[in-house]
mmCIF file of C-alpha atoms in Angstrom:
data_model
loop_
_atom_site.group_PDB
_atom_site.id
_atom_site.type_symbol
_atom_site.label_atom_id
_atom_site.label_comp_id
_atom_site.label_asym_id
_atom_site.label_seq_id
_atom_site.Cartn_x
_atom_site.Cartn_y
_atom_site.Cartn_z
ATOM 1 C CA ASP A 1 0.025 0.032 -0.015
ATOM 2 C CA GLY A 2 2.847 2.337 0.821
ATOM 3 C CA LEU A 3 4.416 1.727 -2.532
ATOM 4 C CA VAL A 4 1.083 2.327 -4.324
ATOM 5 C CA GLY A 5 0.568 5.532 -2.358
ATOM 6 C CA ALA A 6 4.064 6.776 -3.205
ATOM 7 C CA HIS A 7 3.485 5.974 -6.875
ATOM 8 C CA ALA A 8 0.153 7.815 -6.809
ATOM 9 C CA LYS A 9 1.769 10.829 -5.142
ATOM 10 C CA ALA A 10 4.585 10.908 -7.646
ATOM 11 C CA GLU A 11 2.031 10.713 -10.534
ATOM 12 C CA LEU A 12 0.056 13.642 -9.067
ATOM 13 C CA GLU A 13 3.194 15.708 -8.715
ATOM 14 C CA ARG A 14 4.109 14.908 -12.312
ATOM 15 C CA VAL A 15 0.644 15.944 -13.572
ATOM 16 C CA ALA A 16 0.879 19.171 -11.500
ATOM 17 C CA GLN A 17 4.272 19.928 -13.033
ATOM 18 C CA ASP A 18 2.936 19.230 -16.567
ATOM 19 C CA GLN A 19 -0.050 21.477 -16.026
ATOM 20 C CA ALA A 20 2.040 24.332 -14.554
ATOM 21 C CA ALA A 21 4.467 24.176 -17.537
ATOM 22 C CA LEU A 22 1.601 24.025 -20.044
ATOM 23 C CA ARG A 23 -0.123 26.933 -18.326
ATOM 24 C CA ARG A 24 2.996 29.050 -18.621
ATOM 25 C CA VAL A 25 3.299 28.370 -22.329
ATOM 26 C CA ALA A 26 -0.463 28.831 -22.849
ATOM 27 C CA GLU A 27 -0.322 32.225 -21.200
ATOM 28 C CA LEU A 28 2.450 33.261 -23.519
ATOM 29 C CA VAL A 29 0.403 32.119 -26.536
ATOM 30 C CA ALA A 30 -2.677 33.904 -25.156
ATOM 31 C CA ARG A 31 -0.763 37.123 -24.892
ATOM 32 C CA GLY A 32 0.148 36.908 -28.550
ATOM 33 C CA GLY A 33 3.764 36.127 -27.999
ATOM 34 C CA ALA A 34 5.925 35.845 -31.147
ATOM 35 C CA PRO A 35 6.160 32.292 -32.494
ATOM 36 C CA GLU A 36 9.969 32.388 -31.874
ATOM 37 C CA SER A 37 9.321 33.089 -28.174
ATOM 38 C CA VAL A 38 6.751 30.353 -27.945
ATOM 39 C CA PHE A 39 9.196 27.885 -29.667
ATOM 40 C CA ALA A 40 11.904 28.693 -27.187
ATOM 41 C CA ALA A 41 9.635 28.410 -24.188
ATOM 42 C CA VAL A 42 8.254 25.071 -25.345
ATOM 43 C CA ALA A 43 11.693 23.604 -25.860
ATOM 44 C CA SER A 44 12.775 24.756 -22.406
ATOM 45 C CA GLU A 45 9.625 23.644 -20.607
ATOM 46 C CA ALA A 46 9.493 20.297 -22.343
ATOM 47 C CA SER A 47 13.171 19.628 -21.591
ATOM 48 C CA ALA A 48 12.690 20.425 -17.937
ATOM 49 C CA LEU A 49 9.710 18.087 -17.580
ATOM 50 C CA LEU A 50 11.689 15.250 -19.188
ATOM 51 C CA GLY A 51 14.566 15.453 -16.765
ATOM 52 C CA GLY A 52 16.617 17.906 -18.769
ATOM 53 C CA GLU A 53 16.722 15.823 -21.921
ATOM 54 C CA ALA A 54 17.712 17.419 -25.185
ATOM 55 C CA THR A 55 14.676 19.007 -26.852
ATOM 56 C CA THR A 56 14.462 20.233 -30.417
ATOM 57 C CA LEU A 57 11.694 21.884 -32.440
ATOM 58 C CA LEU A 58 11.951 21.141 -36.175
ATOM 59 C CA CYS A 59 10.043 22.829 -38.994
ATOM 60 C CA PHE A 60 9.518 20.786 -42.121
ATOM 61 C CA GLU A 61 10.520 22.429 -45.374
ATOM 62 C CA ASP A 62 9.010 22.083 -48.890
ATOM 63 C CA ASP A 63 12.113 20.317 -50.123
ATOM 64 C CA GLY A 64 11.576 17.408 -47.613
ATOM 65 C CA GLY A 65 14.096 18.454 -45.066
ATOM 66 C CA ALA A 66 13.664 20.215 -41.711
ATOM 67 C CA THR A 67 15.214 23.122 -39.936
ATOM 68 C CA VAL A 68 15.875 23.516 -36.236
ATOM 69 C CA VAL A 69 13.838 26.514 -35.121
ATOM 70 C CA ALA A 70 14.238 26.109 -31.275
ATOM 71 C CA THR A 71 16.429 23.920 -29.035
ATOM 72 C CA CYS A 72 17.224 23.298 -25.396
ATOM 73 C CA GLY A 73 20.370 21.295 -25.104
ATOM 74 C CA GLY A 74 19.780 19.688 -28.393
ATOM 75 C CA PRO A 75 22.602 18.131 -30.462
ATOM 76 C CA ALA A 76 21.999 20.436 -33.474
ATOM 77 C CA PRO A 77 22.202 24.220 -33.098
ATOM 78 C CA LEU A 78 19.516 26.642 -34.188
ATOM 79 C CA GLY A 79 19.165 26.946 -37.978
ATOM 80 C CA THR A 80 20.617 23.466 -38.696
ATOM 81 C CA ARG A 81 19.183 21.769 -41.724
ATOM 82 C CA ILE A 82 18.209 18.115 -41.210
ATOM 83 C CA PRO A 83 17.910 15.996 -44.418
ATOM 84 C CA ILE A 84 14.846 13.698 -44.448
ATOM 85 C CA SER A 85 14.511 11.250 -47.348
ATOM 86 C CA PRO A 86 11.251 9.549 -48.408
ATOM 87 C CA GLY A 87 12.408 6.156 -47.173
ATOM 88 C CA ASP A 88 13.909 7.478 -43.956
ATOM 89 C CA ASP A 89 12.897 5.543 -40.888
ATOM 90 C CA SER A 90 13.867 8.274 -38.398
ATOM 91 C CA THR A 91 11.433 9.641 -35.857
ATOM 92 C CA PRO A 92 10.826 12.913 -37.699
ATOM 93 C CA ALA A 93 10.277 11.146 -41.016
ATOM 94 C CA ARG A 94 7.651 8.839 -39.486
ATOM 95 C CA VAL A 95 5.890 11.769 -37.748
ATOM 96 C CA LEU A 96 5.715 13.506 -41.170
ATOM 97 C CA ARG A 97 4.324 10.425 -42.892
ATOM 98 C CA THR A 98 1.860 9.306 -40.224
ATOM 99 C CA ARG A 99 0.934 12.643 -38.649
ATOM 100 C CA ARG A 100 1.205 10.789 -35.312
ATOM 101 C CA PRO A 101 3.774 10.702 -32.450
ATOM 102 C CA ALA A 102 6.688 8.336 -33.089
ATOM 103 C CA ARG A 103 9.747 7.006 -31.249
ATOM 104 C CA THR A 104 13.010 5.247 -31.983
ATOM 105 C CA ASP A 105 14.447 3.464 -28.880
ATOM 106 C CA ARG A 106 17.812 2.956 -30.534
ATOM 107 C CA TYR A 107 19.009 4.052 -33.995
ATOM 108 C CA PRO A 108 20.898 1.218 -35.771
ATOM 109 C CA GLN A 109 24.475 2.337 -36.217
ATOM 110 C CA ALA A 110 24.872 0.780 -39.591
ATOM 111 C CA THR A 111 21.599 1.695 -41.299
ATOM 112 C CA GLY A 112 20.273 4.634 -39.245
ATOM 113 C CA PRO A 113 20.150 8.200 -40.655
ATOM 114 C CA GLU A 114 23.534 9.717 -41.263
ATOM 115 C CA TYR A 115 22.625 12.801 -39.274
ATOM 116 C CA ALA A 116 21.706 10.667 -36.177
ATOM 117 C CA ARG A 117 25.194 9.049 -36.255
ATOM 118 C CA ARG A 118 26.882 12.405 -36.825
ATOM 119 C CA LEU A 119 25.016 14.073 -33.960
ATOM 120 C CA GLY A 120 25.382 11.080 -31.608
ATOM 121 C CA ILE A 121 21.624 10.458 -31.248
ATOM 122 C CA TRP A 122 20.790 7.086 -29.602
ATOM 123 C CA SER A 123 17.073 7.456 -29.238
ATOM 124 C CA SER A 124 14.293 9.963 -29.973
ATOM 125 C CA VAL A 125 10.619 10.674 -29.466
ATOM 126 C CA GLY A 126 8.637 13.119 -31.588
ATOM 127 C CA ALA A 127 5.182 14.675 -31.604
ATOM 128 C CA PRO A 128 3.593 16.314 -34.707
ATOM 129 C CA ILE A 129 2.772 19.968 -34.948
ATOM 130 C CA LEU A 130 -0.410 20.126 -37.071
ATOM 131 C CA VAL A 131 -1.336 23.402 -38.646
ATOM 132 C CA GLU A 132 -4.109 23.872 -41.218
ATOM 133 C CA ASP A 133 -4.349 20.120 -41.971
ATOM 134 C CA GLY A 134 -0.637 19.834 -42.632
ATOM 135 C CA VAL A 135 2.313 18.668 -40.545
ATOM 136 C CA TRP A 136 4.139 21.918 -39.901
ATOM 137 C CA GLY A 137 6.866 20.311 -37.807
ATOM 138 C CA VAL A 138 7.791 18.056 -34.928
ATOM 139 C CA LEU A 139 8.717 18.599 -31.332
ATOM 140 C CA GLY A 140 11.312 16.002 -30.442
ATOM 141 C CA VAL A 141 13.459 14.834 -27.562
ATOM 142 C CA THR A 142 16.687 12.893 -28.072
ATOM 143 C CA THR A 143 19.213 11.067 -25.968
ATOM 144 C CA SER A 144 22.719 9.887 -26.595
ATOM 145 C CA ASP A 145 22.758 6.636 -24.512
ATOM 146 C CA HIS A 146 19.357 5.497 -23.317
ATOM 147 C CA PRO A 147 15.639 5.171 -24.445
ATOM 148 C CA LEU A 148 13.075 7.672 -23.285
ATOM 149 C CA PRO A 149 10.207 6.948 -20.813
ATOM 150 C CA ALA A 150 7.008 5.452 -22.285
ATOM 151 C CA ALA A 151 4.945 8.587 -21.479
ATOM 152 C CA SER A 152 7.164 10.995 -23.363
ATOM 153 C CA GLU A 153 5.014 11.086 -26.542
ATOM 154 C CA ARG A 154 1.894 12.145 -24.653
ATOM 155 C CA ARG A 155 3.674 14.778 -22.701
ATOM 156 C CA LEU A 156 5.296 16.215 -25.799
ATOM 157 C CA GLN A 157 2.053 16.227 -27.747
ATOM 158 C CA GLN A 158 0.448 18.691 -25.308
ATOM 159 C CA PHE A 159 3.307 21.160 -25.986
ATOM 160 C CA ALA A 160 3.152 20.522 -29.700
ATOM 161 C CA GLU A 161 -0.552 21.484 -29.747
ATOM 162 C CA LEU A 162 0.292 24.871 -28.090
ATOM 163 C CA VAL A 163 2.953 25.450 -30.734
ATOM 164 C CA ALA A 164 0.273 24.752 -33.374
ATOM 165 C CA VAL A 165 -2.011 27.331 -31.741
ATOM 166 C CA ALA A 166 0.757 29.946 -31.661
ATOM 167 C CA ILE A 167 1.542 29.399 -35.356
ATOM 168 C CA ALA A 168 -2.173 29.568 -36.349
ATOM 169 C CA ASN A 169 -2.583 32.797 -34.280
ATOM 170 C CA ALA A 170 0.483 34.293 -36.026
ATOM 171 C CA HIS A 171 -0.994 33.325 -39.446
ATOM 172 C CA ALA A 172 -4.324 34.912 -38.476
ATOM 173 C CA ARG A 173 -2.700 38.160 -37.283
ATOM 174 C CA ALA A 174 -0.649 38.323 -40.514
ATOM 175 C CA GLU A 175 -3.765 37.825 -42.598
ATOM 176 C CA LEU A 176 -5.615 40.496 -40.617
ATOM 177 C CA THR A 177 -2.780 42.912 -41.082
ATOM 178 C CA ALA A 178 -2.683 42.184 -44.842
ATOM 179 C CA SER A 179 -6.437 42.563 -45.021
ATOM 180 C CA ARG A 180 -6.232 45.934 -43.260
ATOM 181 C CA ALA A 181 -3.529 47.026 -45.624
ATOM 182 C CA ARG A 182 -5.631 46.035 -48.562
ATOM 183 C CA VAL A 183 -8.646 48.001 -47.194
ATOM 184 C CA VAL A 184 -6.443 51.097 -46.570
ATOM 185 C CA ALA A 185 -4.981 50.855 -50.046
ATOM 186 C CA ALA A 186 -8.389 50.557 -51.592
ATOM 187 C CA ALA A 187 -9.622 53.538 -49.603
ATOM 188 C CA ASP A 188 -6.541 55.531 -50.677
ATOM 189 C CA GLU A 189 -7.125 54.585 -54.322
ATOM 190 C CA SER A 190 -10.765 55.595 -54.066
ATOM 191 C CA ARG A 191 -9.861 58.956 -52.515
ATOM 192 C CA ARG A 192 -7.260 59.577 -55.225
ATOM 193 C CA ARG A 193 -9.779 58.663 -57.909
ATOM 194 C CA VAL A 194 -12.374 61.086 -56.537
ATOM 195 C CA GLN A 195 -9.739 63.808 -56.306
ATOM 196 C CA ARG A 196 -8.773 63.137 -59.929
ATOM 197 C CA ASP A 197 -12.400 63.222 -61.008
ATOM 198 C CA VAL A 198 -13.088 66.438 -59.118
ATOM 199 C CA HIS A 199 -9.910 68.017 -60.448
ATOM 200 C CA ASP A 200 -10.446 66.830 -64.018
ATOM 201 C CA GLY A 201 -14.096 67.971 -63.851
ATOM 202 C CA ALA A 202 -13.157 71.362 -62.550
ATOM 203 C CA GLN A 203 -10.521 71.756 -65.285
ATOM 204 C CA GLN A 204 -13.029 70.813 -67.956
ATOM 205 C CA ARG A 205 -15.586 73.253 -66.592
ATOM 206 C CA LEU A 206 -12.955 75.992 -66.488
ATOM 207 C CA VAL A 207 -11.961 75.294 -70.056
ATOM 208 C CA GLN A 208 -15.589 75.417 -71.128
ATOM 209 C CA ALA A 209 -16.119 78.666 -69.279
ATOM 210 C CA ILE A 210 -13.076 80.261 -70.857
ATOM 211 C CA THR A 211 -14.139 79.067 -74.268
ATOM 212 C CA THR A 212 -17.652 80.350 -73.816
ATOM 213 C CA LEU A 213 -16.343 83.712 -72.579
ATOM 214 C CA LYS A 214 -13.953 84.012 -75.508
ATOM 215 C CA LEU A 215 -16.766 83.242 -77.939
ATOM 216 C CA ALA A 216 -18.967 85.853 -76.267
ATOM 217 C CA ILE A 217 -16.216 88.451 -76.494
ATOM 218 C CA ASP A 218 -15.589 87.582 -80.127
ATOM 219 C CA ALA A 219 -19.349 87.947 -80.844
ATOM 220 C CA MET A 220 -19.441 91.322 -79.097
ATOM 221 C CA ASN A 221 -16.483 92.626 -81.029
ATOM 222 C CA GLY A 222 -18.034 91.390 -84.224
ATOM 223 C CA HIS A 223 -21.215 93.375 -83.622
ATOM 224 C CA ALA A 224 -19.454 96.596 -82.486
ATOM 225 C CA CYS A 225 -20.629 99.926 -84.063
ATOM 226 C CA PRO A 226 -18.548 101.138 -87.046
ATOM 227 C CA GLY A 227 -15.803 103.464 -85.943
ATOM 228 C CA ALA A 228 -15.931 102.409 -82.362
ATOM 229 C CA GLU A 229 -12.538 102.303 -80.695
#
C-alpha cells in the first residue's frame, strides 16, 4: 500500500508539473507572443519536464528536409538543416508520414540516418505539430545513450498542440494585417480617384467657361458699331 501511495503521489506531482508548464506556455500564446518566443519556451519547458533531456523543435521544409527553429540542449544548433529522405525511418520522417507521435528507442548504427550518427543520437521521441491540416513540424526529444520513458510522446504532444495554436494565431494576425492594408490601399485609391475626378471635372468646366467667354467676347467685337474704338 505504501508503494502504491508513493506511486500515486509521484504521478500527481508529475501531472501538476505538466499542467504548470503548459499553463506558462499557454499564457504566452494567449498574450500573442511571437512564435519564436513560444518555440523557445516550449523547448525549455519540455526539456525540464523530461529530466533535462535534449529537446528540439523542427520545422519541415518544402524540399523534404527540416530546420531547427528552437532547441534546449539539443545536439543540433539553431538553424541546422536536417535531411529527411522519403524512405527515412527516423522519428521525424515517421511523424511527417503518419501525422502521429513516433519513437526510436535505438537508432541502428549501420543503417540509421547519417545525421543521427553524426549528432550522436541514440534514441528519440517526436510529436507532430499540425497546422491547417498539414504537418508543420515536430517537437522532439533525443538522448545519446538510453531510451526515453513510455509517457514521453503524450507529454510532448500537449506542448506540440500549443505550438500549433501559436503558429495559427500568427498566421491569423498576419492575414488580418494584410487585409487591413488592402482596405487602406483601396480607400486611398478611391480617394485619389475622386480627387482626380473632381480636379479633371473642374478643369473641364474651367476650359468650357473660358471658351464660352472667348466666344462671347468675339461675338461682341463682331457686332461693335462702325468707328468704335
